GROMACS .gro file of C-alpha atoms in nm:
model
  202
    1UNK     CA    1  11.111  -6.186  13.128
    2UNK     CA    2  11.303  -6.468  12.963
    3UNK     CA    3  11.079  -6.773  12.943
    4UNK     CA    4  11.181  -7.128  12.867
    5UNK     CA    5  10.910  -7.387  12.903
    6UNK     CA    6  11.056  -7.729  12.978
    7UNK     CA    7  10.763  -7.912  13.142
    8UNK     CA    8  10.399  -7.966  13.038
    9UNK     CA    9  10.265  -7.835  13.370
   10UNK     CA   10  10.348  -7.480  13.480
   11UNK     CA   11  10.309  -7.318  13.820
   12UNK     CA   12  10.327  -6.939  13.802
   13UNK     CA   13  10.414  -6.769  14.133
   14UNK     CA   14  10.487  -6.412  14.240
   15UNK     CA   15  10.863  -6.399  14.293
   16UNK     CA   16  11.190  -6.565  14.382
   17UNK     CA   17  11.096  -6.667  14.738
   18UNK     CA   18  10.778  -6.832  14.614
   19UNK     CA   19  10.974  -6.999  14.334
   20UNK     CA   20  11.215  -7.152  14.587
   21UNK     CA   21  10.935  -7.248  14.828
   22UNK     CA   22  10.716  -7.421  14.570
   23UNK     CA   23  11.018  -7.579  14.402
   24UNK     CA   24  11.110  -7.740  14.733
   25UNK     CA   25  10.752  -7.853  14.796
   26UNK     CA   26  10.726  -8.005  14.448
   27UNK     CA   27  11.053  -8.188  14.506
   28UNK     CA   28  10.920  -8.319  14.838
   29UNK     CA   29  10.609  -8.450  14.660
   30UNK     CA   30  10.829  -8.605  14.390
   31UNK     CA   31  10.637  -8.438  14.107
   32UNK     CA   32  10.857  -8.474  13.801
   33UNK     CA   33  10.661  -8.276  13.544
   34UNK     CA   34  10.587  -7.940  13.711
   35UNK     CA   35  10.790  -7.628  13.635
   36UNK     CA   36  10.780  -7.334  13.876
   37UNK     CA   37  10.805  -6.990  13.721
   38UNK     CA   38  10.835  -6.663  13.916
   39UNK     CA   39  10.674  -6.372  13.732
   40UNK     CA   40  10.832  -6.086  13.925
   41UNK     CA   41  10.538  -5.979  14.142
   42UNK     CA   42  10.161  -5.961  14.118
   43UNK     CA   43  10.161  -5.624  13.942
   44UNK     CA   44  10.334  -5.774  13.637
   45UNK     CA   45  10.112  -6.082  13.606
   46UNK     CA   46   9.915  -5.961  13.305
   47UNK     CA   47  10.221  -5.853  13.108
   48UNK     CA   48  10.417  -6.167  13.188
   49UNK     CA   49  10.123  -6.399  13.116
   50UNK     CA   50  10.115  -6.240  12.770
   51UNK     CA   51  10.486  -6.311  12.729
   52UNK     CA   52  10.427  -6.666  12.850
   53UNK     CA   53  10.154  -6.732  12.591
   54UNK     CA   54  10.386  -6.606  12.315
   55UNK     CA   55  10.684  -6.815  12.421
   56UNK     CA   56  10.798  -7.125  12.234
   57UNK     CA   57  10.632  -7.449  12.347
   58UNK     CA   58  10.340  -7.279  12.523
   59UNK     CA   59  10.115  -7.482  12.295
   60UNK     CA   60  10.254  -7.791  12.469
   61UNK     CA   61  10.139  -7.676  12.814
   62UNK     CA   62   9.874  -7.908  12.959
   63UNK     CA   63   9.809  -7.739  13.295
   64UNK     CA   64   9.873  -7.383  13.415
   65UNK     CA   65   9.850  -7.312  13.785
   66UNK     CA   66   9.870  -6.959  13.924
   67UNK     CA   67   9.941  -6.873  14.289
   68UNK     CA   68   9.884  -6.531  14.444
   69UNK     CA   69   9.879  -6.386  14.793
   70UNK     CA   70   9.541  -6.267  14.916
   71UNK     CA   71   9.695  -5.972  15.102
   72UNK     CA   72   9.408  -5.770  15.251
   73UNK     CA   73   9.135  -5.886  15.010
   74UNK     CA   74   9.124  -6.248  14.887
   75UNK     CA   75   8.829  -6.177  14.658
   76UNK     CA   76   9.004  -5.888  14.485
   77UNK     CA   77   9.325  -6.093  14.453
   78UNK     CA   78   9.138  -6.374  14.280
   79UNK     CA   79   8.954  -6.131  14.053
   80UNK     CA   80   9.281  -5.967  13.949
   81UNK     CA   81   9.413  -6.307  13.837
   82UNK     CA   82   9.090  -6.372  13.644
   83UNK     CA   83   9.121  -6.032  13.476
   84UNK     CA   84   9.480  -6.109  13.375
   85UNK     CA   85   9.375  -6.445  13.231
   86UNK     CA   86   9.087  -6.288  13.036
   87UNK     CA   87   9.325  -6.025  12.898
   88UNK     CA   88   9.541  -6.291  12.732
   89UNK     CA   89   9.251  -6.515  12.625
   90UNK     CA   90   9.322  -6.793  12.872
   91UNK     CA   91   9.051  -6.983  13.062
   92UNK     CA   92   8.955  -6.797  13.382
   93UNK     CA   93   8.825  -7.020  13.664
   94UNK     CA   94   8.503  -6.920  13.839
   95UNK     CA   95   8.646  -6.994  14.182
   96UNK     CA   96   8.984  -7.080  14.338
   97UNK     CA   97   9.122  -7.435  14.320
   98UNK     CA   98   8.874  -7.548  14.052
   99UNK     CA   99   9.030  -7.584  13.704
  100UNK     CA  100   8.874  -7.427  13.396
  101UNK     CA  101   8.921  -7.478  13.025
  102UNK     CA  102   9.124  -7.725  12.830
  103UNK     CA  103   9.464  -7.702  12.659
  104UNK     CA  104   9.569  -7.565  12.895
  105UNK     CA  105   9.359  -7.633  13.199
  106UNK     CA  106   9.395  -7.338  13.434
  107UNK     CA  107   9.358  -7.326  13.813
  108UNK     CA  108   9.422  -7.050  14.067
  109UNK     CA  109   9.519  -7.074  14.433
  110UNK     CA  110   9.501  -6.777  14.668
  111UNK     CA  111   9.719  -6.790  14.980
  112UNK     CA  112   9.708  -6.853  15.269
  113UNK     CA  113   9.373  -7.022  15.195
  114UNK     CA  114   9.048  -6.949  15.019
  115UNK     CA  115   8.863  -6.652  15.166
  116UNK     CA  116   9.135  -6.564  15.416
  117UNK     CA  117   9.346  -6.248  15.407
  118UNK     CA  118   9.722  -6.291  15.430
  119UNK     CA  119  10.016  -6.428  15.236
  120UNK     CA  120  10.261  -6.716  15.201
  121UNK     CA  121  10.428  -6.611  15.526
  122UNK     CA  122  10.100  -6.667  15.714
  123UNK     CA  123  10.072  -7.013  15.563
  124UNK     CA  124  10.423  -7.102  15.675
  125UNK     CA  125  10.361  -6.966  16.025
  126UNK     CA  126  10.048  -7.180  16.043
  127UNK     CA  127  10.257  -7.488  15.968
  128UNK     CA  128  10.485  -7.430  16.272
  129UNK     CA  129  10.230  -7.314  16.531
  130UNK     CA  130  10.311  -7.618  16.748
  131UNK     CA  131  10.687  -7.566  16.725
  132UNK     CA  132  10.828  -7.465  17.068
  133UNK     CA  133  11.013  -7.177  16.905
  134UNK     CA  134  10.683  -7.002  16.825
  135UNK     CA  135  10.630  -6.927  17.195
  136UNK     CA  136  10.964  -6.747  17.190
  137UNK     CA  137  10.867  -6.563  16.872
  138UNK     CA  138  10.550  -6.429  17.036
  139UNK     CA  139  10.741  -6.336  17.350
  140UNK     CA  140  10.990  -6.137  17.144
  141UNK     CA  141  10.719  -5.916  16.998
  142UNK     CA  142  10.546  -5.889  17.335
  143UNK     CA  143  10.874  -5.761  17.476
  144UNK     CA  144  10.887  -5.494  17.206
  145UNK     CA  145  10.535  -5.386  17.300
  146UNK     CA  146  10.617  -5.369  17.672
  147UNK     CA  147  10.920  -5.155  17.601
  148UNK     CA  148  10.716  -4.917  17.389
  149UNK     CA  149  10.919  -4.996  17.078
  150UNK     CA  150  10.769  -4.975  16.731
  151UNK     CA  151  10.654  -5.299  16.570
  152UNK     CA  152  10.726  -5.399  16.208
  153UNK     CA  153  10.480  -5.290  15.939
  154UNK     CA  154  10.445  -5.650  15.822
  155UNK     CA  155  10.419  -5.872  16.127
  156UNK     CA  156  10.389  -6.193  15.927
  157UNK     CA  157  10.719  -6.137  15.749
  158UNK     CA  158  10.881  -6.032  16.076
  159UNK     CA  159  10.759  -6.340  16.262
  160UNK     CA  160  10.893  -6.563  15.984
  161UNK     CA  161  11.234  -6.399  16.017
  162UNK     CA  162  11.239  -6.440  16.395
  163UNK     CA  163  11.125  -6.801  16.371
  164UNK     CA  164  11.393  -6.881  16.115
  165UNK     CA  165  11.653  -6.728  16.347
  166UNK     CA  166  11.582  -7.028  16.573
  167UNK     CA  167  11.693  -7.280  16.310
  168UNK     CA  168  12.047  -7.420  16.276
  169UNK     CA  169  12.126  -7.195  15.978
  170UNK     CA  170  12.009  -6.850  16.081
  171UNK     CA  171  11.959  -6.573  15.827
  172UNK     CA  172  11.778  -6.772  15.560
  173UNK     CA  173  11.486  -6.619  15.374
  174UNK     CA  174  11.154  -6.801  15.349
  175UNK     CA  175  11.230  -6.971  15.020
  176UNK     CA  176  11.583  -7.065  15.124
  177UNK     CA  177  11.438  -7.212  15.444
  178UNK     CA  178  11.210  -7.427  15.230
  179UNK     CA  179  11.511  -7.553  15.037
  180UNK     CA  180  11.681  -7.631  15.371
  181UNK     CA  181  11.380  -7.835  15.487
  182UNK     CA  182  11.274  -7.601  15.769
  183UNK     CA  183  10.901  -7.601  15.686
  184UNK     CA  184  10.713  -7.921  15.784
  185UNK     CA  185  10.563  -8.026  15.451
  186UNK     CA  186  10.329  -8.277  15.612
  187UNK     CA  187  10.164  -8.016  15.837
  188UNK     CA  188   9.788  -7.977  15.814
  189UNK     CA  189   9.834  -7.611  15.720
  190UNK     CA  190   9.984  -7.720  15.387
  191UNK     CA  191   9.699  -7.955  15.290
  192UNK     CA  192   9.548  -7.714  15.036
  193UNK     CA  193   9.887  -7.658  14.874
  194UNK     CA  194   9.961  -8.031  14.860
  195UNK     CA  195   9.628  -8.098  14.691
  196UNK     CA  196   9.678  -7.813  14.443
  197UNK     CA  197  10.029  -7.922  14.346
  198UNK     CA  198   9.921  -8.284  14.303
  199UNK     CA  199   9.634  -8.165  14.083
  200UNK     CA  200   9.880  -7.982  13.859
  201UNK     CA  201  10.125  -8.269  13.848
  202UNK     CA  202   9.872  -8.548  13.799
   0.00000   0.00000   0.00000
């Protein structure tokens, strides 16, 4: 992984979609000193954190934020990030959202929220629950059930795709939709993320 650190505050995320999503959110919040860095998936976090600590200018990093999906087990997801931080001799927070250490300070956020299973897609769906299109999204999957058709393995990802098909530019992925302004940044569902990003960029 080629790493070029250009800001004093880093936000490490899982992949390209997350990089686009958080980049758009940071732009919305007008945070000028936060760099988003996709690390190619949660399974490569330890290896790529090592590469990050060895890269030029890492000594200049003031704050390191790490974001990971909870998937089926938020506790295990958080512990895996702590293990990766320990492995490269970086401060490992005792609990999500609370920074640890100094130079750099390190904080971890597990999505969609602390103690809840799921992923970024669930967070985004939570932000649009009041959108009229969500009724249509649910009806689509109910129709599949009535017809005896198989449902997607990952319903959260599928619902995001169906919801985004209702927007003016259909076919966008989650991160591209963020860049297009299709997620309501001021929604209550995003409060934890807003607070976390402002903590990093403060």
